Structures are given as C-alpha cells and as structure tokens.
Coordinates of N, CA and C in Angstrom, one line a residue:
Chain A
G11 N 47.7 49.2 -62.4 CA 46.5 48.8 -61.7 C 45.3 49.1 -62.5
D12 N 44.2 48.7 -61.9 CA 42.9 49.0 -62.5 C 42.6 50.5 -62.5
S13 N 41.9 51.1 -63.5 CA 41.5 52.5 -63.4 C 40.3 52.7 -64.3
V14 N 39.5 53.7 -63.9 CA 38.3 54.1 -64.7 C 38.4 55.6 -65.0
T15 N 38.2 55.9 -66.2 CA 38.2 57.3 -66.7 C 36.8 57.7 -67.1
Q16 N 36.3 58.7 -66.5 CA 34.9 59.0 -66.7 C 34.8 60.5 -67.2
M17 N 33.8 60.7 -68.1 CA 33.6 62.0 -68.6 C 33.4 63.0 -67.4
E18 N 34.1 64.1 -67.5 CA 34.0 65.1 -66.4 C 32.8 65.9 -66.6
G19 N 32.2 66.3 -65.4 CA 31.1 67.1 -65.5 C 31.4 68.6 -65.1
P20 N 30.5 69.3 -64.7 CA 29.1 68.9 -64.6 C 28.4 68.9 -66.0
V21 N 27.4 68.1 -66.1 CA 26.6 68.0 -67.4 C 25.2 68.6 -67.1
T22 N 24.8 69.5 -67.9 CA 23.4 70.1 -67.7 C 22.7 69.9 -69.0
L23 N 21.5 69.3 -68.9 CA 20.7 69.0 -70.0 C 19.2 69.5 -69.8
S24 N 18.5 69.7 -70.9 CA 17.1 69.9 -70.7 C 16.3 68.6 -70.6
E25 N 15.2 68.7 -70.0 CA 14.3 67.5 -69.9 C 14.0 66.9 -71.3
E26 N 14.0 65.6 -71.4 CA 13.8 64.9 -72.6 C 14.9 64.9 -73.6
A27 N 16.1 65.4 -73.2 CA 17.3 65.4 -74.0 C 17.9 64.0 -74.0
F28 N 18.8 63.7 -74.9 CA 19.5 62.4 -74.9 C 20.8 62.6 -74.1
L29 N 21.0 61.5 -73.3 CA 22.2 61.6 -72.4 C 23.2 60.5 -72.8
T30 N 24.5 60.9 -72.8 CA 25.6 60.0 -72.9 C 26.6 60.5 -71.9
I31 N 27.1 59.5 -71.0 CA 28.2 59.8 -70.1 C 29.3 58.7 -70.5
N32 N 30.4 59.2 -70.9 CA 31.5 58.3 -71.4 C 32.2 57.7 -70.2
C33 N 32.6 56.5 -70.4 CA 33.4 55.8 -69.4 C 34.3 54.8 -70.1
T34 N 35.6 54.9 -69.8 CA 36.6 53.9 -70.3 C 37.4 53.3 -69.2
Y35 N 37.9 52.2 -69.4 CA 38.6 51.5 -68.2 C 39.9 50.9 -68.7
T36 N 40.7 50.6 -67.7 CA 42.0 49.8 -67.8 C 42.0 48.8 -66.8
A37 N 42.1 47.5 -67.2 CA 42.1 46.4 -66.2 C 42.7 45.2 -66.9
T38 N 43.2 44.3 -66.1 CA 43.7 43.1 -66.6 C 42.6 42.1 -66.5
G39 N 42.6 41.1 -67.4 CA 41.5 40.1 -67.4 C 40.2 40.6 -67.8
Y40 N 39.2 40.1 -67.2 CA 37.8 40.4 -67.6 C 37.0 40.9 -66.4
P41 N 37.1 42.2 -66.2 CA 36.4 42.8 -65.1 C 34.9 42.9 -65.3
S42 N 34.2 43.0 -64.2 CA 32.7 43.3 -64.2 C 32.6 44.9 -64.2
L43 N 31.6 45.4 -64.9 CA 31.5 46.8 -65.0 C 30.2 47.3 -64.4
F44 N 30.2 48.5 -63.8 CA 29.0 48.9 -63.1 C 28.8 50.4 -63.4
W45 N 27.5 50.8 -63.2 CA 27.2 52.2 -63.1 C 26.4 52.4 -61.8
Y46 N 26.9 53.3 -60.9 CA 26.2 53.6 -59.7 C 25.7 55.0 -59.8
V47 N 24.6 55.3 -59.0 CA 24.1 56.7 -59.0 C 23.9 57.1 -57.6
Q48 N 24.2 58.4 -57.3 CA 24.2 59.0 -56.0 C 23.2 60.2 -56.0
Y49 N 22.1 60.0 -55.4 CA 21.1 61.2 -55.3 C 21.6 62.1 -54.2
P50 N 21.2 63.3 -54.2 CA 21.6 64.2 -53.1 C 21.3 63.7 -51.7
G51 N 22.4 63.7 -50.9 CA 22.2 63.3 -49.5 C 22.1 61.8 -49.3
E52 N 22.3 61.1 -50.3 CA 22.2 59.6 -50.1 C 23.5 58.9 -50.5
G53 N 23.5 57.6 -50.2 CA 24.7 56.8 -50.6 C 24.5 56.4 -52.0
L54 N 25.4 55.5 -52.5 CA 25.4 55.1 -53.9 C 24.3 53.9 -54.0
Q55 N 23.7 53.9 -55.2 CA 22.9 52.8 -55.6 C 23.3 52.2 -56.9
L56 N 23.3 50.9 -57.0 CA 23.6 50.3 -58.3 C 22.6 50.6 -59.3
L57 N 23.0 51.1 -60.4 CA 22.1 51.5 -61.5 C 22.0 50.3 -62.5
L58 N 23.1 49.8 -62.9 CA 23.1 48.7 -63.8 C 24.5 48.1 -63.9
K59 N 24.6 46.9 -64.4 CA 25.9 46.2 -64.5 C 26.0 45.3 -65.7
A60 N 27.2 45.0 -66.1 CA 27.5 44.0 -67.1 C 28.7 43.2 -66.7
T61 N 28.7 41.9 -66.9 CA 29.7 41.1 -66.4 C 30.6 40.5 -67.5
K62 N 30.2 40.6 -68.8 CA 31.1 40.1 -69.8 C 30.9 40.9 -71.1
A63 N 31.9 40.7 -72.0 CA 31.9 41.5 -73.2 C 30.6 41.3 -74.0
D64 N 30.1 42.5 -74.5 CA 28.9 42.6 -75.3 C 27.6 42.5 -74.5
D65 N 27.7 42.3 -73.2 CA 26.6 42.4 -72.3 C 26.0 43.8 -72.3
K66 N 24.7 43.9 -72.2 CA 24.1 45.2 -72.1 C 23.4 45.2 -70.7
G67 N 23.7 46.2 -69.9 CA 23.0 46.4 -68.6 C 22.0 47.5 -68.9
S68 N 20.8 47.3 -68.2 CA 19.8 48.3 -68.4 C 18.9 48.4 -67.1
N69 N 18.4 49.6 -66.9 CA 17.6 49.9 -65.7 C 17.0 51.3 -65.8
K70 N 15.8 51.5 -65.5 CA 15.1 52.8 -65.4 C 15.4 53.6 -66.7
G71 N 15.4 53.0 -67.8 CA 15.6 53.7 -69.1 C 17.1 53.9 -69.5
F72 N 18.0 53.6 -68.5 CA 19.4 53.8 -68.8 C 20.0 52.5 -69.4
E73 N 21.0 52.6 -70.2 CA 21.6 51.4 -70.8 C 23.1 51.6 -70.9
A74 N 23.9 50.6 -70.8 CA 25.3 50.6 -71.1 C 25.7 49.3 -71.6
T75 N 26.6 49.3 -72.6 CA 27.1 48.0 -73.2 C 28.6 47.9 -73.0
Y76 N 29.0 46.7 -72.5 CA 30.3 46.3 -72.2 C 31.1 46.1 -73.6
R77 N 31.9 47.0 -73.9 CA 32.7 46.9 -75.2 C 34.1 46.7 -74.9
K78 N 34.5 45.4 -75.1 CA 35.9 45.0 -74.7 C 36.9 45.6 -75.7
E79 N 36.5 45.7 -77.0 CA 37.4 46.2 -78.0 C 37.8 47.6 -77.8
T80 N 36.9 48.4 -77.2 CA 37.2 49.8 -77.0 C 37.4 50.1 -75.5
T81 N 37.3 49.1 -74.7 CA 37.4 49.2 -73.2 C 36.5 50.3 -72.7
S82 N 35.2 50.2 -73.1 CA 34.3 51.3 -72.7 C 33.0 50.7 -72.2
F83 N 32.3 51.6 -71.5 CA 31.0 51.2 -70.8 C 30.2 52.5 -70.7
H84 N 29.9 53.1 -71.8 CA 29.2 54.4 -71.8 C 27.7 54.3 -71.4
L85 N 27.3 55.2 -70.6 CA 25.9 55.3 -70.1 C 25.1 56.1 -71.0
E86 N 23.9 55.6 -71.4 CA 23.0 56.3 -72.2 C 21.5 56.3 -71.7
K87 N 20.8 57.4 -72.0 CA 19.4 57.4 -71.8 C 18.8 58.2 -72.9
G88 N 17.7 57.7 -73.4 CA 17.1 58.4 -74.6 C 16.4 59.7 -74.2
S89 N 15.8 59.8 -73.1 CA 15.0 61.0 -72.7 C 15.1 61.2 -71.2
V90 N 15.9 62.1 -70.8 CA 16.1 62.3 -69.3 C 15.0 63.1 -68.7
Q91 N 14.9 62.9 -67.4 CA 13.9 63.6 -66.6 C 14.6 64.3 -65.5
V92 N 13.8 65.3 -64.9 CA 14.4 66.1 -63.8 C 14.9 65.2 -62.7
S93 N 14.1 64.1 -62.4 CA 14.4 63.2 -61.4 C 15.7 62.4 -61.6
D94 N 16.3 62.5 -62.8 CA 17.6 61.8 -63.1 C 18.8 62.6 -62.6
S95 N 18.5 63.8 -62.1 CA 19.6 64.7 -61.6 C 20.3 64.0 -60.4
A96 N 21.6 63.8 -60.6 CA 22.3 63.0 -59.6 C 23.8 63.0 -60.0
V97 N 24.6 62.3 -59.2 CA 26.0 62.1 -59.6 C 26.1 60.6 -60.0
Y98 N 26.7 60.4 -61.2 CA 26.8 59.0 -61.8 C 28.3 58.6 -61.7
F99 N 28.5 57.4 -61.2 CA 29.8 56.8 -61.1 C 29.9 55.5 -61.9
C100 N 31.0 55.5 -62.8 CA 31.3 54.2 -63.5 C 32.3 53.5 -62.6
A101 N 32.2 52.2 -62.6 CA 33.1 51.4 -61.7 C 33.4 50.0 -62.3
L102 N 34.5 49.5 -61.9 CA 34.9 48.1 -62.3 C 35.3 47.3 -61.1
K103 N 35.1 46.0 -61.2 CA 35.7 45.1 -60.2 C 36.5 44.0 -61.0
G104 N 37.8 44.0 -60.7 CA 38.6 43.1 -61.4 C 39.0 41.9 -60.6
G105 N 40.1 41.3 -61.0 CA 40.5 40.0 -60.3 C 40.9 40.2 -58.9
N106 N 41.2 41.4 -58.5 CA 41.6 41.7 -57.1 C 40.4 41.9 -56.2
E107 N 39.2 41.8 -56.7 CA 38.0 42.0 -56.0 C 37.8 43.4 -55.4
K108 N 38.6 44.4 -55.8 CA 38.4 45.7 -55.3 C 37.5 46.5 -56.3
L109 N 36.6 47.3 -55.8 CA 35.8 48.1 -56.7 C 36.5 49.4 -56.9
T110 N 36.8 49.7 -58.2 CA 37.5 50.9 -58.6 C 36.5 51.8 -59.3
F111 N 36.4 53.1 -58.7 CA 35.4 54.0 -59.3 C 36.1 55.1 -60.1
G112 N 35.3 55.6 -61.1 CA 35.6 56.9 -61.7 C 35.4 58.0 -60.8
T113 N 35.7 59.2 -61.2 CA 35.6 60.4 -60.4 C 34.1 60.9 -60.3
G114 N 33.2 60.4 -61.0 CA 31.9 60.8 -60.9 C 31.5 61.9 -61.9
T115 N 30.3 61.9 -62.4 CA 29.8 63.0 -63.3 C 28.5 63.5 -62.7
R116 N 28.5 64.8 -62.4 CA 27.3 65.4 -61.9 C 26.4 65.8 -63.0
L117 N 25.1 65.3 -63.0 CA 24.1 65.5 -64.0 C 23.0 66.4 -63.5
T118 N 22.7 67.5 -64.1 CA 21.6 68.3 -63.7 C 20.6 68.4 -64.9
I119 N 19.4 68.1 -64.7 CA 18.4 68.2 -65.7 C 17.4 69.4 -65.4
I120 N 17.3 70.3 -66.4 CA 16.4 71.4 -66.1 C 15.1 71.3 -66.9
P121 N 14.0 71.7 -66.2 CA 12.7 71.5 -66.9 C 12.5 72.4 -68.0
Chain B
K30 N 13.6 44.4 -45.1 CA 15.0 44.4 -44.6 C 15.5 45.8 -44.4
A31 N 16.1 46.1 -43.3 CA 16.7 47.4 -43.1 C 17.9 47.5 -44.0
G32 N 18.2 48.7 -44.4 CA 19.4 48.9 -45.3 C 20.6 49.0 -44.5
V33 N 21.7 49.4 -45.1 CA 23.0 49.6 -44.4 C 22.9 50.9 -43.6
T34 N 23.2 50.8 -42.4 CA 23.1 52.0 -41.5 C 24.5 52.5 -41.0
Q35 N 24.7 53.8 -41.2 CA 26.0 54.3 -40.8 C 25.7 55.4 -39.7
T36 N 26.5 55.4 -38.7 CA 26.4 56.4 -37.7 C 27.8 56.9 -37.3
P37 N 27.9 58.2 -36.9 CA 26.9 59.2 -37.0 C 26.7 59.7 -38.4
R38 N 25.8 60.5 -38.7 CA 25.6 61.0 -40.0 C 26.6 62.2 -40.3
Y39 N 26.8 63.0 -39.3 CA 27.8 64.1 -39.4 C 28.7 64.1 -38.2
L40 N 29.9 64.5 -38.4 CA 30.9 64.6 -37.4 C 31.9 65.7 -37.7
I41 N 32.2 66.5 -36.6 CA 33.2 67.5 -36.7 C 34.2 67.3 -35.7
K42 N 35.5 67.3 -36.2 CA 36.6 67.0 -35.3 C 37.7 68.0 -35.6
T43 N 38.7 68.1 -34.7 CA 39.9 69.0 -35.0 C 41.1 68.1 -35.3
R44 N 42.0 68.8 -35.9 CA 43.3 68.1 -36.3 C 43.9 67.4 -35.1
G45 N 44.4 66.2 -35.3 CA 45.1 65.5 -34.2 C 44.2 64.6 -33.4
Q46 N 42.9 64.8 -33.5 CA 42.0 63.9 -32.8 C 41.9 62.6 -33.6
Q47 N 41.1 61.7 -32.9 CA 40.8 60.5 -33.6 C 39.3 60.3 -33.7
V48 N 38.8 59.5 -34.6 CA 37.4 59.3 -34.8 C 37.1 57.9 -35.1
T49 N 35.9 57.4 -34.7 CA 35.4 56.1 -35.0 C 34.1 56.2 -35.7
L50 N 33.9 55.5 -36.8 CA 32.7 55.5 -37.5 C 32.1 54.1 -37.5
S51 N 30.8 54.0 -37.5 CA 30.2 52.7 -37.4 C 29.3 52.4 -38.6
C52 N 29.3 51.1 -38.9 CA 28.5 50.6 -40.1 C 27.8 49.3 -39.7
S53 N 26.5 49.3 -39.8 CA 25.7 48.0 -39.6 C 25.2 47.6 -41.0
P54 N 25.7 46.4 -41.4 CA 25.3 45.9 -42.7 C 23.9 45.4 -42.7
I55 N 23.4 45.1 -43.9 CA 22.1 44.4 -44.1 C 22.2 43.0 -43.4
S56 N 21.1 42.7 -42.7 CA 21.1 41.4 -42.1 C 21.4 40.3 -43.0
G57 N 22.4 39.4 -42.6 CA 22.8 38.3 -43.4 C 24.0 38.6 -44.3
H58 N 24.3 39.8 -44.4 CA 25.5 40.2 -45.2 C 26.8 40.1 -44.3
R59 N 27.8 39.4 -44.9 CA 29.0 39.2 -44.1 C 30.2 40.0 -44.6
S60 N 30.0 40.7 -45.7 CA 31.1 41.5 -46.2 C 30.8 43.0 -46.1
V61 N 31.7 43.7 -45.5 CA 31.6 45.1 -45.3 C 32.8 45.8 -45.9
S62 N 32.6 46.8 -46.8 CA 33.7 47.5 -47.3 C 33.5 49.0 -47.1
W63 N 34.6 49.8 -47.0 CA 34.6 51.2 -46.7 C 35.2 52.0 -47.9
Y64 N 34.7 53.2 -48.1 CA 35.2 54.0 -49.2 C 35.2 55.5 -48.7
Q65 N 36.2 56.2 -49.2 CA 36.3 57.6 -48.9 C 35.9 58.4 -50.1
Q66 N 35.0 59.3 -50.0 CA 34.6 60.2 -51.1 C 34.9 61.6 -50.9
T67 N 35.7 62.2 -51.8 CA 36.1 63.6 -51.7 C 35.9 64.2 -53.1
P68 N 35.6 65.5 -53.2 CA 35.4 66.1 -54.5 C 36.6 66.0 -55.4
G69 N 37.8 66.0 -54.8 CA 39.0 66.0 -55.7 C 39.4 64.6 -56.1
Q70 N 39.3 63.6 -55.3 CA 39.7 62.2 -55.5 C 38.6 61.3 -55.9
G71 N 37.4 61.7 -55.8 CA 36.3 60.8 -56.1 C 36.2 59.7 -55.0
L72 N 35.8 58.5 -55.4 CA 35.6 57.4 -54.4 C 36.8 56.6 -54.4
Q73 N 37.3 56.3 -53.2 CA 38.5 55.5 -53.1 C 38.3 54.4 -52.1
F74 N 38.7 53.2 -52.4 CA 38.5 52.0 -51.6 C 39.5 52.1 -50.4
L75 N 38.9 51.9 -49.2 CA 39.7 51.8 -48.0 C 40.1 50.4 -47.6
F76 N 39.1 49.6 -47.3 CA 39.3 48.2 -47.0 C 38.0 47.5 -47.0
E77 N 38.2 46.1 -46.9 CA 37.0 45.3 -46.9 C 37.2 44.2 -45.8
Y78 N 36.1 43.9 -45.1 CA 36.1 42.9 -44.1 C 35.1 41.8 -44.4
F79 N 35.5 40.6 -44.1 CA 34.6 39.5 -44.2 C 34.9 38.5 -43.1
S80 N 33.8 38.2 -42.4 CA 33.9 37.3 -41.2 C 35.1 37.7 -40.3
E81 N 35.0 39.0 -39.9 CA 35.9 39.5 -38.9 C 37.4 39.6 -39.4
T82 N 37.7 39.4 -40.7 CA 39.0 39.4 -41.2 C 39.1 40.5 -42.3
Q83 N 40.2 41.2 -42.3 CA 40.4 42.2 -43.4 C 40.8 41.4 -44.6
R84 N 40.1 41.4 -45.6 CA 40.3 40.6 -46.8 C 41.0 41.4 -47.9
N85 N 40.8 42.7 -47.9 CA 41.4 43.6 -49.0 C 41.7 45.0 -48.4
K86 N 42.6 45.6 -49.0 CA 43.0 46.9 -48.5 C 43.4 47.8 -49.6
G87 N 43.0 49.1 -49.5 CA 43.4 50.1 -50.5 C 44.7 50.8 -50.1
N88 N 45.0 51.9 -50.7 CA 46.3 52.6 -50.5 C 46.1 53.7 -49.6
F89 N 45.8 53.5 -48.4 CA 45.7 54.5 -47.4 C 46.7 54.3 -46.3
P90 N 47.1 55.4 -45.6 CA 48.1 55.2 -44.5 C 47.6 54.5 -43.3
G91 N 48.5 54.0 -42.5 CA 48.1 53.2 -41.3 C 47.2 53.9 -40.3
R92 N 47.1 55.2 -40.5 CA 46.2 55.9 -39.6 C 44.7 55.5 -39.8
F93 N 44.5 54.9 -40.9 CA 43.1 54.4 -41.2 C 43.1 52.9 -40.9
S94 N 42.2 52.5 -40.0 CA 42.1 51.1 -39.6 C 40.6 50.8 -39.5
G95 N 40.4 49.5 -39.4 CA 39.0 49.1 -39.2 C 39.0 47.7 -38.5
R96 N 37.7 47.3 -38.2 CA 37.5 46.0 -37.7 C 36.1 45.6 -37.9
Q97 N 35.9 44.3 -37.8 CA 34.5 43.8 -37.9 C 34.2 42.8 -36.8
F98 N 33.0 42.9 -36.3 CA 32.6 42.1 -35.2 C 31.9 40.9 -35.6
S99 N 31.6 40.0 -34.7 CA 31.0 38.7 -35.0 C 29.6 38.9 -35.6
N100 N 29.0 40.0 -35.3 CA 27.6 40.2 -35.9 C 27.7 40.9 -37.2
S101 N 28.9 41.0 -37.8 CA 29.2 41.7 -39.1 C 29.2 43.2 -39.0
R102 N 28.8 43.8 -37.9 CA 29.0 45.2 -37.8 C 30.4 45.6 -37.9
S103 N 30.7 46.8 -38.5 CA 32.1 47.2 -38.7 C 32.3 48.6 -38.2
E104 N 33.5 48.8 -37.8 CA 33.9 50.2 -37.4 C 35.2 50.6 -38.1
M105 N 35.3 51.8 -38.4 CA 36.5 52.4 -39.0 C 37.0 53.5 -38.1
N106 N 38.3 53.4 -37.9 CA 39.0 54.4 -37.1 C 40.0 55.2 -37.8
V107 N 40.0 56.5 -37.6 CA 41.1 57.3 -38.2 C 41.8 58.0 -37.0
S108 N 43.1 57.8 -36.9 CA 43.8 58.5 -35.8 C 44.6 59.7 -36.3
T109 N 44.9 60.6 -35.4 CA 45.7 61.8 -35.8 C 45.2 62.4 -37.0
L110 N 43.9 62.9 -36.9 CA 43.2 63.4 -38.1 C 44.0 64.6 -38.7
E111 N 43.9 64.7 -40.0 CA 44.4 65.8 -40.8 C 43.3 66.4 -41.6
L112 N 43.6 67.7 -42.0 CA 42.5 68.4 -42.7 C 42.1 67.7 -43.9
G113 N 43.0 67.0 -44.6 CA 42.7 66.3 -45.8 C 41.8 65.0 -45.6
D114 N 41.6 64.7 -44.3 CA 40.7 63.5 -44.1 C 39.2 63.9 -44.1
S115 N 38.9 65.2 -44.3 CA 37.6 65.6 -44.4 C 37.0 65.0 -45.7
A116 N 35.9 64.3 -45.5 CA 35.3 63.5 -46.6 C 34.0 62.9 -46.2
L117 N 33.3 62.3 -47.2 CA 32.2 61.5 -46.9 C 32.7 60.0 -46.9
Y118 N 32.5 59.3 -45.8 CA 32.9 58.0 -45.7 C 31.7 57.0 -45.9
L119 N 31.8 56.2 -46.9 CA 30.7 55.3 -47.2 C 31.0 53.9 -46.9
C120 N 30.0 53.2 -46.4 CA 30.2 51.8 -46.1 C 29.2 51.0 -47.0
A121 N 29.6 49.8 -47.5 CA 28.8 49.0 -48.3 C 28.8 47.6 -47.8
S122 N 27.7 46.9 -48.0 CA 27.7 45.5 -47.6 C 27.2 44.6 -48.7
S123 N 27.6 43.4 -48.6 CA 27.1 42.4 -49.6 C 27.2 41.0 -48.9
E124 N 26.6 40.0 -49.5 CA 26.6 38.7 -48.9 C 27.9 38.1 -48.7
S125 N 28.7 38.1 -49.8 CA 30.1 37.6 -49.7 C 31.1 38.5 -50.2
G126 N 30.7 39.6 -50.9 CA 31.7 40.5 -51.4 C 32.5 40.1 -52.6
T127 N 32.1 39.0 -53.2 CA 32.9 38.5 -54.3 C 32.2 38.8 -55.7
G128 N 33.1 38.8 -56.7 CA 32.7 38.8 -58.1 C 31.6 39.8 -58.5
R129 N 30.5 39.3 -59.0 CA 29.5 40.2 -59.6 C 28.4 40.6 -58.6
E130 N 28.6 40.3 -57.4 CA 27.6 40.5 -56.4 C 27.3 42.0 -56.2
K131 N 26.0 42.3 -55.9 CA 25.6 43.7 -55.8 C 26.0 44.2 -54.4
L132 N 26.5 45.5 -54.4 CA 26.9 46.1 -53.1 C 25.7 47.0 -52.7
F133 N 25.4 47.1 -51.5 CA 24.4 48.0 -50.9 C 25.1 49.1 -50.1
F134 N 24.9 50.3 -50.4 CA 25.6 51.4 -49.7 C 24.8 52.1 -48.6
G135 N 25.4 52.5 -47.6 CA 24.8 53.4 -46.6 C 24.8 54.8 -47.1
S136 N 24.2 55.7 -46.3 CA 24.2 57.1 -46.7 C 25.4 57.9 -46.4
G137 N 26.3 57.2 -45.6 CA 27.6 57.8 -45.3 C 27.7 58.6 -44.0
T138 N 28.9 58.8 -43.6 CA 29.2 59.7 -42.5 C 30.0 60.9 -43.1
Q139 N 29.5 62.1 -42.9 CA 30.3 63.3 -43.4 C 31.2 63.8 -42.3
L140 N 32.5 63.6 -42.5 CA 33.5 64.0 -41.5 C 34.1 65.3 -41.9
S141 N 34.1 66.3 -41.0 CA 34.8 67.6 -41.2 C 35.9 67.7 -40.2
V142 N 37.1 68.0 -40.7 CA 38.2 68.1 -39.8 C 38.6 69.6 -39.8
L143 N 38.6 70.3 -38.7 CA 38.9 71.7 -38.6 C 40.3 72.0 -38.1

C-alpha cells in the first residue's frame, strides 16, 4: 500500500538557518503530494502541494519539488523564523483517494 | 466562511465507555473525513463520508464508526473504549474529497481514556 517516510524529529534550528525536512514515498501510479503544518493547539493546514512530477509547490518561503525518479518531496526553506515552529507532515493521495501521512517532524526555531 | 468545527474540544472517558464526536464542515463542503493522531502512530485515516455515504475506510476495528447527515455534519462513534484510543481526532472537509482538492482541518477533539 501507499506509505510516506519522513525525517524523524525533533529538529531544532537557530533563526535564519536553512531548513530541510526529508520525505520519501511509496505509491502506485502518480500520487499528489502535500506538506501540511500543525501549529500548537490547532488542526492541520495545507502548506503546499504538487500534483505531478517536477512540479514545485511553494508557500510562505517554503518549497518542495516532486521528484518521481527519487520518489521524494523534501521540504526546504532558506531562512526560518521563530514563527515556523510547528509540526510538519508530508502526505500523499493516491488512486484510492485516501490521504496517507508521514509521522510528522517537530520543528523548533530558537531566536 | 466559518471553518471546520469540532466538538467537544476535550473529552475524558473511562475504559469500556462509548463516545461520540461531532464535526461541522465548511458550508458547501460535502466530503468529511476523520483521522486519528497519536504520538506513536502519527496521523491515520479512519473514514470518509460523502453525501451521507461512507466512501472510504481505513484499517480500524469495527468499534470505530461514523455517519453523515443530510446537512453534511458528521459524527464519529467509538464503542467499548480502550486506553489505546486516547488520541487527537481530527476531522477535515472538502467540496468533493477527490483528487487534488484542498482539505480543511478542524482543531480536533482530544480524547483521553482512563
């Protein structure tokens, strides 16, 4: 079945550091890929998405590129802020229309 | 537009009891899906309803059930609660729940089973 493997946390960075959170997936066909973010005490919010190979999703300075050859969708940001502290989830939606999540990566940014 | 509303926000139950959680989707959204979030297992899909019909189901025991009403509001029921059912239960809605459509999540119901 479909699965998502995500870099384990927690990740702690200083403000303005470069961020990468790795995500790889296993799926049949051509899934859509997503990054969701969960701020403390809140539900998930869609951060960005990509629906086909080589697509780049971007939002709020975050980017991720759909790499079919490496089955990856790594999340990057060039300069993180304290307000980026949250839990980040990589997810895919395949042909069965179910959304499959990774286990989440807790990110803490220190000033 | 109001967001996805889940009630109650917190719930404490004891083993063996049953519980019902409620989710009101965004107005106009007909698809409602439910997820269980735990520290150990992450986010796992429970089921999805569309137009009062269960359209998709995850790998949870029959103690977990749900339904959707004609106004698209959904309820989730867990019977014979176990300690391992302690989790944050999240509900998400979308217009049709298909393909690349964006999901909107509620803040969740935190269930503690003692």
